[in-house]
mmCIF file of N, CA and C in Angstrom:
data_model
loop_
_atom_site.group_PDB
_atom_site.id
_atom_site.type_symbol
_atom_site.label_atom_id
_atom_site.label_comp_id
_atom_site.label_asym_id
_atom_site.label_seq_id
_atom_site.Cartn_x
_atom_site.Cartn_y
_atom_site.Cartn_z
ATOM 1 N N UNK A 1 94.598 97.418 66.483
ATOM 2 C CA UNK A 1 93.789 98.172 68.238
ATOM 3 C C UNK A 1 92.911 98.935 67.836
ATOM 4 N N UNK A 2 92.641 99.156 66.239
ATOM 5 C CA UNK A 2 92.050 100.333 66.091
ATOM 6 C C UNK A 2 90.312 99.993 66.425
ATOM 7 N N UNK A 3 90.392 98.709 64.985
ATOM 8 C CA UNK A 3 89.541 97.690 65.970
ATOM 9 C C UNK A 3 88.884 97.795 67.210
ATOM 10 N N UNK A 4 89.654 98.040 68.180
ATOM 11 C CA UNK A 4 88.968 97.705 69.378
ATOM 12 C C UNK A 4 88.568 99.263 69.725
ATOM 13 N N UNK A 5 89.528 99.933 69.796
ATOM 14 C CA UNK A 5 88.577 101.572 69.313
ATOM 15 C C UNK A 5 87.567 102.003 69.734
ATOM 16 N N UNK A 6 87.467 100.983 67.902
ATOM 17 C CA UNK A 6 85.609 101.485 67.739
ATOM 18 C C UNK A 6 85.054 100.851 68.542
ATOM 19 N N UNK A 7 84.930 99.836 68.412
ATOM 20 C CA UNK A 7 84.290 99.328 69.502
ATOM 21 C C UNK A 7 84.078 99.256 70.685
ATOM 22 N N UNK A 8 85.265 99.794 70.728
ATOM 23 C CA UNK A 8 84.548 100.663 72.258
ATOM 24 C C UNK A 8 84.344 101.892 72.191
ATOM 25 N N UNK A 9 83.868 102.931 71.521
ATOM 26 C CA UNK A 9 83.974 104.308 71.905
ATOM 27 C C UNK A 9 82.198 103.943 70.785
ATOM 28 N N UNK A 10 81.920 102.601 70.138
ATOM 29 C CA UNK A 10 80.509 102.629 68.739
ATOM 30 C C UNK A 10 79.582 101.519 70.635
ATOM 31 N N UNK A 11 79.799 101.263 71.747
ATOM 32 C CA UNK A 11 79.208 100.736 72.421
ATOM 33 C C UNK A 11 78.959 101.720 73.455
ATOM 34 N N UNK A 12 80.280 102.994 73.640
ATOM 35 C CA UNK A 12 79.554 103.822 74.235
ATOM 36 C C UNK A 12 78.704 105.141 73.554
ATOM 37 N N UNK A 13 78.464 104.846 71.931
ATOM 38 C CA UNK A 13 77.353 105.905 71.640
ATOM 39 C C UNK A 13 76.409 105.294 71.532
ATOM 40 N N UNK A 14 75.748 104.047 70.951
ATOM 41 C CA UNK A 14 74.915 103.169 71.220
ATOM 42 C C UNK A 14 74.632 102.909 72.971
ATOM 43 N N UNK A 15 74.982 103.153 73.255
ATOM 44 C CA UNK A 15 74.393 103.091 74.952
ATOM 45 C C UNK A 15 73.923 104.456 75.336
ATOM 46 N N UNK A 16 74.597 105.123 74.974
ATOM 47 C CA UNK A 16 74.460 106.867 75.672
ATOM 48 C C UNK A 16 74.040 107.251 74.466
ATOM 49 N N UNK A 17 73.609 107.331 73.447
ATOM 50 C CA UNK A 17 72.930 108.325 72.828
ATOM 51 C C UNK A 17 72.207 107.479 72.077
ATOM 52 N N UNK A 18 72.161 106.261 71.651
ATOM 53 C CA UNK A 18 71.042 105.690 70.757
ATOM 54 C C UNK A 18 70.661 104.626 71.856
ATOM 55 N N UNK A 19 70.594 104.726 73.458
ATOM 56 C CA UNK A 19 70.029 104.073 74.165
ATOM 57 C C UNK A 19 69.439 102.990 73.692
ATOM 58 N N UNK A 20 70.662 102.589 73.739
ATOM 59 C CA UNK A 20 70.694 100.688 73.221
ATOM 60 C C UNK A 20 70.150 100.025 72.105
ATOM 61 N N UNK A 21 69.734 101.292 71.059
ATOM 62 C CA UNK A 21 69.689 100.546 69.983
ATOM 63 C C UNK A 21 70.275 100.366 68.963
ATOM 64 N N UNK A 22 70.628 98.643 69.573
ATOM 65 C CA UNK A 22 71.887 98.049 68.393
ATOM 66 C C UNK A 22 71.139 97.953 67.151
ATOM 67 N N UNK A 23 69.499 97.904 66.456
ATOM 68 C CA UNK A 23 69.273 97.600 65.119
ATOM 69 C C UNK A 23 70.041 98.657 64.698
ATOM 70 N N UNK A 24 70.391 100.159 65.378
ATOM 71 C CA UNK A 24 70.902 101.127 64.144
ATOM 72 C C UNK A 24 72.068 100.716 63.532
ATOM 73 N N UNK A 25 71.893 100.311 62.296
ATOM 74 C CA UNK A 25 73.050 100.101 61.346
ATOM 75 C C UNK A 25 74.353 101.731 61.932
ATOM 76 N N UNK A 26 75.627 101.717 62.602
ATOM 77 C CA UNK A 26 76.332 102.573 62.559
ATOM 78 C C UNK A 26 77.567 102.247 62.290
ATOM 79 N N UNK A 27 77.199 102.817 60.798
ATOM 80 C CA UNK A 27 78.848 102.769 60.588
ATOM 81 C C UNK A 27 79.601 103.009 60.604
ATOM 82 N N UNK A 28 80.967 102.870 60.747
ATOM 83 C CA UNK A 28 82.153 103.287 60.921
ATOM 84 C C UNK A 28 82.278 104.870 60.236
ATOM 85 N N UNK A 29 82.163 104.553 58.852
ATOM 86 C CA UNK A 29 82.460 106.029 58.653
ATOM 87 C C UNK A 29 81.199 107.316 58.346
ATOM 88 N N UNK A 30 80.267 107.170 58.833
ATOM 89 C CA UNK A 30 79.457 107.389 59.232
ATOM 90 C C UNK A 30 79.169 109.085 59.895
ATOM 91 N N UNK A 31 78.947 109.822 59.507
ATOM 92 C CA UNK A 31 79.014 111.465 60.739
ATOM 93 C C UNK A 31 77.871 111.541 61.573
ATOM 94 N N UNK A 32 78.964 111.442 62.293
ATOM 95 C CA UNK A 32 77.616 110.938 63.904
ATOM 96 C C UNK A 32 77.023 112.425 63.576
ATOM 97 N N UNK A 33 77.420 113.213 63.292
ATOM 98 C CA UNK A 33 77.288 114.891 63.905
ATOM 99 C C UNK A 33 76.219 114.814 62.320
ATOM 100 N N UNK A 34 75.822 114.914 61.666
ATOM 101 C CA UNK A 34 74.871 114.965 59.995
ATOM 102 C C UNK A 34 73.781 114.727 60.462
ATOM 103 N N UNK A 35 74.132 112.360 60.991
ATOM 104 C CA UNK A 35 73.570 112.129 60.903
ATOM 105 C C UNK A 35 72.699 111.970 62.293
ATOM 106 N N UNK A 36 72.431 113.127 62.932
ATOM 107 C CA UNK A 36 71.856 113.147 64.313
ATOM 108 C C UNK A 36 72.293 112.221 64.945
ATOM 109 N N UNK A 37 72.821 111.810 65.236
ATOM 110 C CA UNK A 37 73.280 110.540 66.367
ATOM 111 C C UNK A 37 73.966 111.760 67.738
ATOM 112 N N UNK A 38 74.431 112.118 67.620
ATOM 113 C CA UNK A 38 74.953 113.451 68.627
ATOM 114 C C UNK A 38 74.879 114.555 67.823
ATOM 115 N N UNK A 39 74.730 115.697 69.122
ATOM 116 C CA UNK A 39 74.749 116.602 69.201
ATOM 117 C C UNK A 39 76.002 117.827 69.534
ATOM 118 N N UNK A 40 75.965 119.041 69.866
ATOM 119 C CA UNK A 40 76.894 119.558 70.597
ATOM 120 C C UNK A 40 76.583 119.354 72.159
ATOM 121 N N UNK A 41 76.483 118.891 72.450
ATOM 122 C CA UNK A 41 76.423 118.659 74.075
ATOM 123 C C UNK A 41 76.836 117.206 74.245
ATOM 124 N N UNK A 42 76.809 116.200 72.936
ATOM 125 C CA UNK A 42 77.074 115.128 72.822
ATOM 126 C C UNK A 42 78.470 115.132 72.814
ATOM 127 N N UNK A 43 78.811 116.445 72.136
ATOM 128 C CA UNK A 43 80.108 115.644 71.325
ATOM 129 C C UNK A 43 81.021 116.486 72.770
ATOM 130 N N UNK A 44 80.525 117.075 73.936
ATOM 131 C CA UNK A 44 81.247 117.683 74.931
ATOM 132 C C UNK A 44 80.591 115.981 75.741
ATOM 133 N N UNK A 45 79.739 115.815 76.417
ATOM 134 C CA UNK A 45 80.001 113.931 76.598
ATOM 135 C C UNK A 45 81.076 113.270 76.343
ATOM 136 N N UNK A 46 81.325 112.737 74.824
ATOM 137 C CA UNK A 46 81.791 111.711 74.528
ATOM 138 C C UNK A 46 83.471 112.525 74.532
ATOM 139 N N UNK A 47 83.753 113.625 74.587
ATOM 140 C CA UNK A 47 85.506 113.990 74.766
ATOM 141 C C UNK A 47 86.090 113.299 76.519
ATOM 142 N N UNK A 48 84.523 114.175 77.298
ATOM 143 C CA UNK A 48 84.921 113.306 78.704
ATOM 144 C C UNK A 48 84.740 111.587 78.936
ATOM 145 N N UNK A 49 83.886 110.733 77.564
ATOM 146 C CA UNK A 49 84.339 109.894 77.757
ATOM 147 C C UNK A 49 85.723 109.154 77.004
ATOM 148 N N UNK A 50 86.010 109.895 76.545
ATOM 149 C CA UNK A 50 87.192 109.658 75.817
ATOM 150 C C UNK A 50 88.171 110.242 76.593
ATOM 151 N N UNK A 51 88.654 110.542 77.462
ATOM 152 C CA UNK A 51 90.045 111.104 77.993
ATOM 153 C C UNK A 51 89.691 110.362 79.788
ATOM 154 N N UNK A 52 88.238 110.344 79.638
ATOM 155 C CA UNK A 52 88.354 108.778 81.264
ATOM 156 C C UNK A 52 88.738 107.486 80.655
ATOM 157 N N UNK A 53 88.089 106.931 79.482
ATOM 158 C CA UNK A 53 88.580 105.737 78.748
ATOM 159 C C UNK A 53 89.851 105.225 78.508
ATOM 160 N N UNK A 54 90.352 106.857 77.591
ATOM 161 C CA UNK A 54 91.904 105.799 77.109
ATOM 162 C C UNK A 54 92.761 107.136 77.482
ATOM 163 N N UNK A 55 92.695 107.755 79.001
ATOM 164 C CA UNK A 55 93.671 108.744 79.748
ATOM 165 C C UNK A 55 94.097 109.234 78.062
ATOM 166 N N UNK A 56 93.153 110.915 77.804
ATOM 167 C CA UNK A 56 93.769 111.239 76.807
ATOM 168 C C UNK A 56 93.283 113.026 77.870
ATOM 169 N N UNK A 57 94.303 113.420 77.515
ATOM 170 C CA UNK A 57 93.902 114.907 77.744
ATOM 171 C C UNK A 57 93.492 115.489 76.407
ATOM 172 N N UNK A 58 92.406 116.618 76.529
ATOM 173 C CA UNK A 58 91.727 116.741 74.611
ATOM 174 C C UNK A 58 92.287 118.305 75.739
ATOM 175 N N UNK A 59 93.015 118.835 74.211
ATOM 176 C CA UNK A 59 92.800 120.437 74.048
ATOM 177 C C UNK A 59 91.777 121.514 73.517
ATOM 178 N N UNK A 60 90.769 122.229 73.659
ATOM 179 C CA UNK A 60 89.767 122.552 72.852
ATOM 180 C C UNK A 60 90.309 122.660 70.934
ATOM 181 N N UNK A 61 91.296 122.494 70.885
ATOM 182 C CA UNK A 61 91.562 122.874 69.594
ATOM 183 C C UNK A 61 91.639 121.601 68.514
ATOM 184 N N UNK A 62 91.154 119.856 69.671
ATOM 185 C CA UNK A 62 91.155 118.913 69.417
ATOM 186 C C UNK A 62 89.872 118.560 69.111
ATOM 187 N N UNK A 63 88.836 119.755 69.718
ATOM 188 C CA UNK A 63 87.363 119.126 69.780
ATOM 189 C C UNK A 63 86.729 119.652 68.317
ATOM 190 N N UNK A 64 87.167 118.997 67.332
ATOM 191 C CA UNK A 64 86.721 119.546 65.421
ATOM 192 C C UNK A 64 86.582 118.476 65.592
ATOM 193 N N UNK A 65 85.546 118.318 64.275
ATOM 194 C CA UNK A 65 85.529 117.276 63.610
ATOM 195 C C UNK A 65 85.745 116.472 62.442
ATOM 196 N N UNK A 66 86.673 116.890 62.667
ATOM 197 C CA UNK A 66 88.063 115.816 61.494
ATOM 198 C C UNK A 66 88.184 115.013 62.437
ATOM 199 N N UNK A 67 88.248 115.030 63.763
ATOM 200 C CA UNK A 67 88.732 114.312 64.734
ATOM 201 C C UNK A 67 87.934 113.108 65.863
ATOM 202 N N UNK A 68 86.371 113.773 65.593
ATOM 203 C CA UNK A 68 85.252 113.355 66.409
ATOM 204 C C UNK A 68 84.047 113.092 65.474
ATOM 205 N N UNK A 69 84.220 113.020 64.407
ATOM 206 C CA UNK A 69 82.897 113.372 63.155
ATOM 207 C C UNK A 69 82.492 111.955 63.344
ATOM 208 N N UNK A 70 83.321 110.990 63.644
ATOM 209 C CA UNK A 70 82.903 109.244 62.998
ATOM 210 C C UNK A 70 84.026 108.134 63.676
ATOM 211 N N UNK A 71 82.905 107.051 63.377
ATOM 212 C CA UNK A 71 84.062 106.384 64.637
ATOM 213 C C UNK A 71 85.766 106.058 63.737
ATOM 214 N N UNK A 72 85.323 106.107 62.710
ATOM 215 C CA UNK A 72 86.660 105.825 62.167
ATOM 216 C C UNK A 72 87.919 107.437 62.401
ATOM 217 N N UNK A 73 87.998 108.581 62.292
ATOM 218 C CA UNK A 73 88.232 108.930 62.966
ATOM 219 C C UNK A 73 88.439 109.757 64.011
ATOM 220 N N UNK A 74 87.991 108.711 65.094
ATOM 221 C CA UNK A 74 87.643 108.713 66.396
ATOM 222 C C UNK A 74 88.709 107.621 67.617
ATOM 223 N N UNK A 75 88.866 106.960 66.374
ATOM 224 C CA UNK A 75 89.805 106.030 66.792
ATOM 225 C C UNK A 75 91.194 106.511 65.916
ATOM 226 N N UNK A 76 91.668 107.265 64.789
ATOM 227 C CA UNK A 76 92.740 107.729 64.762
ATOM 228 C C UNK A 76 93.308 108.200 65.160
ATOM 229 N N UNK A 77 92.099 109.083 65.799
ATOM 230 C CA UNK A 77 92.731 110.716 66.309
ATOM 231 C C UNK A 77 93.554 109.800 68.038
ATOM 232 N N UNK A 78 92.791 108.944 68.202
ATOM 233 C CA UNK A 78 92.653 108.490 69.728
ATOM 234 C C UNK A 78 94.243 107.968 69.966
ATOM 235 N N UNK A 79 94.247 107.167 68.741
ATOM 236 C CA UNK A 79 95.670 106.312 68.593
ATOM 237 C C UNK A 79 96.783 107.317 67.672
ATOM 238 N N UNK A 80 96.444 108.670 67.489
ATOM 239 C CA UNK A 80 97.868 109.296 67.461
ATOM 240 C C UNK A 80 97.652 109.923 68.584
ATOM 241 N N UNK A 81 97.303 110.486 69.683
ATOM 242 C CA UNK A 81 97.077 111.091 70.249
ATOM 243 C C UNK A 81 98.340 110.199 71.881
ATOM 244 N N UNK A 82 97.608 108.814 71.544
ATOM 245 C CA UNK A 82 97.707 107.691 72.292
ATOM 246 C C UNK A 82 99.508 108.042 71.759
ATOM 247 N N UNK A 83 99.798 107.818 70.435
ATOM 248 C CA UNK A 83 101.450 107.687 70.264
ATOM 249 C C UNK A 83 102.517 108.689 70.584
ATOM 250 N N UNK A 84 101.566 110.180 70.237
ATOM 251 C CA UNK A 84 102.329 111.235 70.989
ATOM 252 C C UNK A 84 102.604 111.352 72.392
ATOM 253 N N UNK A 85 101.703 110.579 73.050
ATOM 254 C CA UNK A 85 102.757 110.132 74.878
ATOM 255 C C UNK A 85 103.301 109.939 75.033
ATOM 256 N N UNK A 86 102.807 108.221 73.852
ATOM 257 C CA UNK A 86 104.283 107.288 74.718
ATOM 258 C C UNK A 86 105.595 108.359 75.041
ATOM 259 N N UNK A 87 106.127 108.874 74.108
ATOM 260 C CA UNK A 87 106.989 109.025 74.480
ATOM 261 C C UNK A 87 107.364 109.938 76.164
ATOM 262 N N UNK A 88 106.323 110.297 75.839
ATOM 263 C CA UNK A 88 106.177 111.287 77.321
ATOM 264 C C UNK A 88 106.773 110.401 78.186
ATOM 265 N N UNK A 89 105.844 109.602 78.109
ATOM 266 C CA UNK A 89 105.679 108.508 79.685
ATOM 267 C C UNK A 89 106.644 107.626 79.490
ATOM 268 N N UNK A 90 107.437 106.520 78.364
ATOM 269 C CA UNK A 90 108.719 107.133 78.341
ATOM 270 C C UNK A 90 109.960 107.486 79.488
ATOM 271 N N UNK A 91 110.024 108.621 78.573
ATOM 272 C CA UNK A 91 110.791 109.282 78.842
ATOM 273 C C UNK A 91 110.935 109.373 81.089
ATOM 274 N N UNK A 92 109.335 110.102 81.177
ATOM 275 C CA UNK A 92 108.946 110.266 82.493
ATOM 276 C C UNK A 92 109.537 109.054 82.990
ATOM 277 N N UNK A 93 109.413 107.688 82.899
ATOM 278 C CA UNK A 93 109.287 105.877 83.408
ATOM 279 C C UNK A 93 111.057 106.792 83.669
ATOM 280 N N UNK A 94 111.818 106.653 83.051
ATOM 281 C CA UNK A 94 113.495 106.456 82.614
ATOM 282 C C UNK A 94 113.930 107.569 83.879
ATOM 283 N N UNK A 95 113.842 108.379 84.027
ATOM 284 C CA UNK A 95 113.440 109.345 85.056
ATOM 285 C C UNK A 95 114.691 109.044 86.514
#
């Protein structure tokens, strides 16, 4: 699942921030902010995309470099949020 998340987010970043330039070597662990791929406005676009694409709600406290600064960190964050939401969805379905 992690690779699928990384691929999905990477495609979004290439399309929206690199204007479709697939020749840019976007490594999974490169800092998106330090490398200049995204800026503060781009982070907000990325948050909106993550919420829409993966059905997550992100709190202000979630919007930090530790969660959003690389493809590896984004995938780990999304998986953790999905795992945390799963018991809630199961409990709601059982009610």
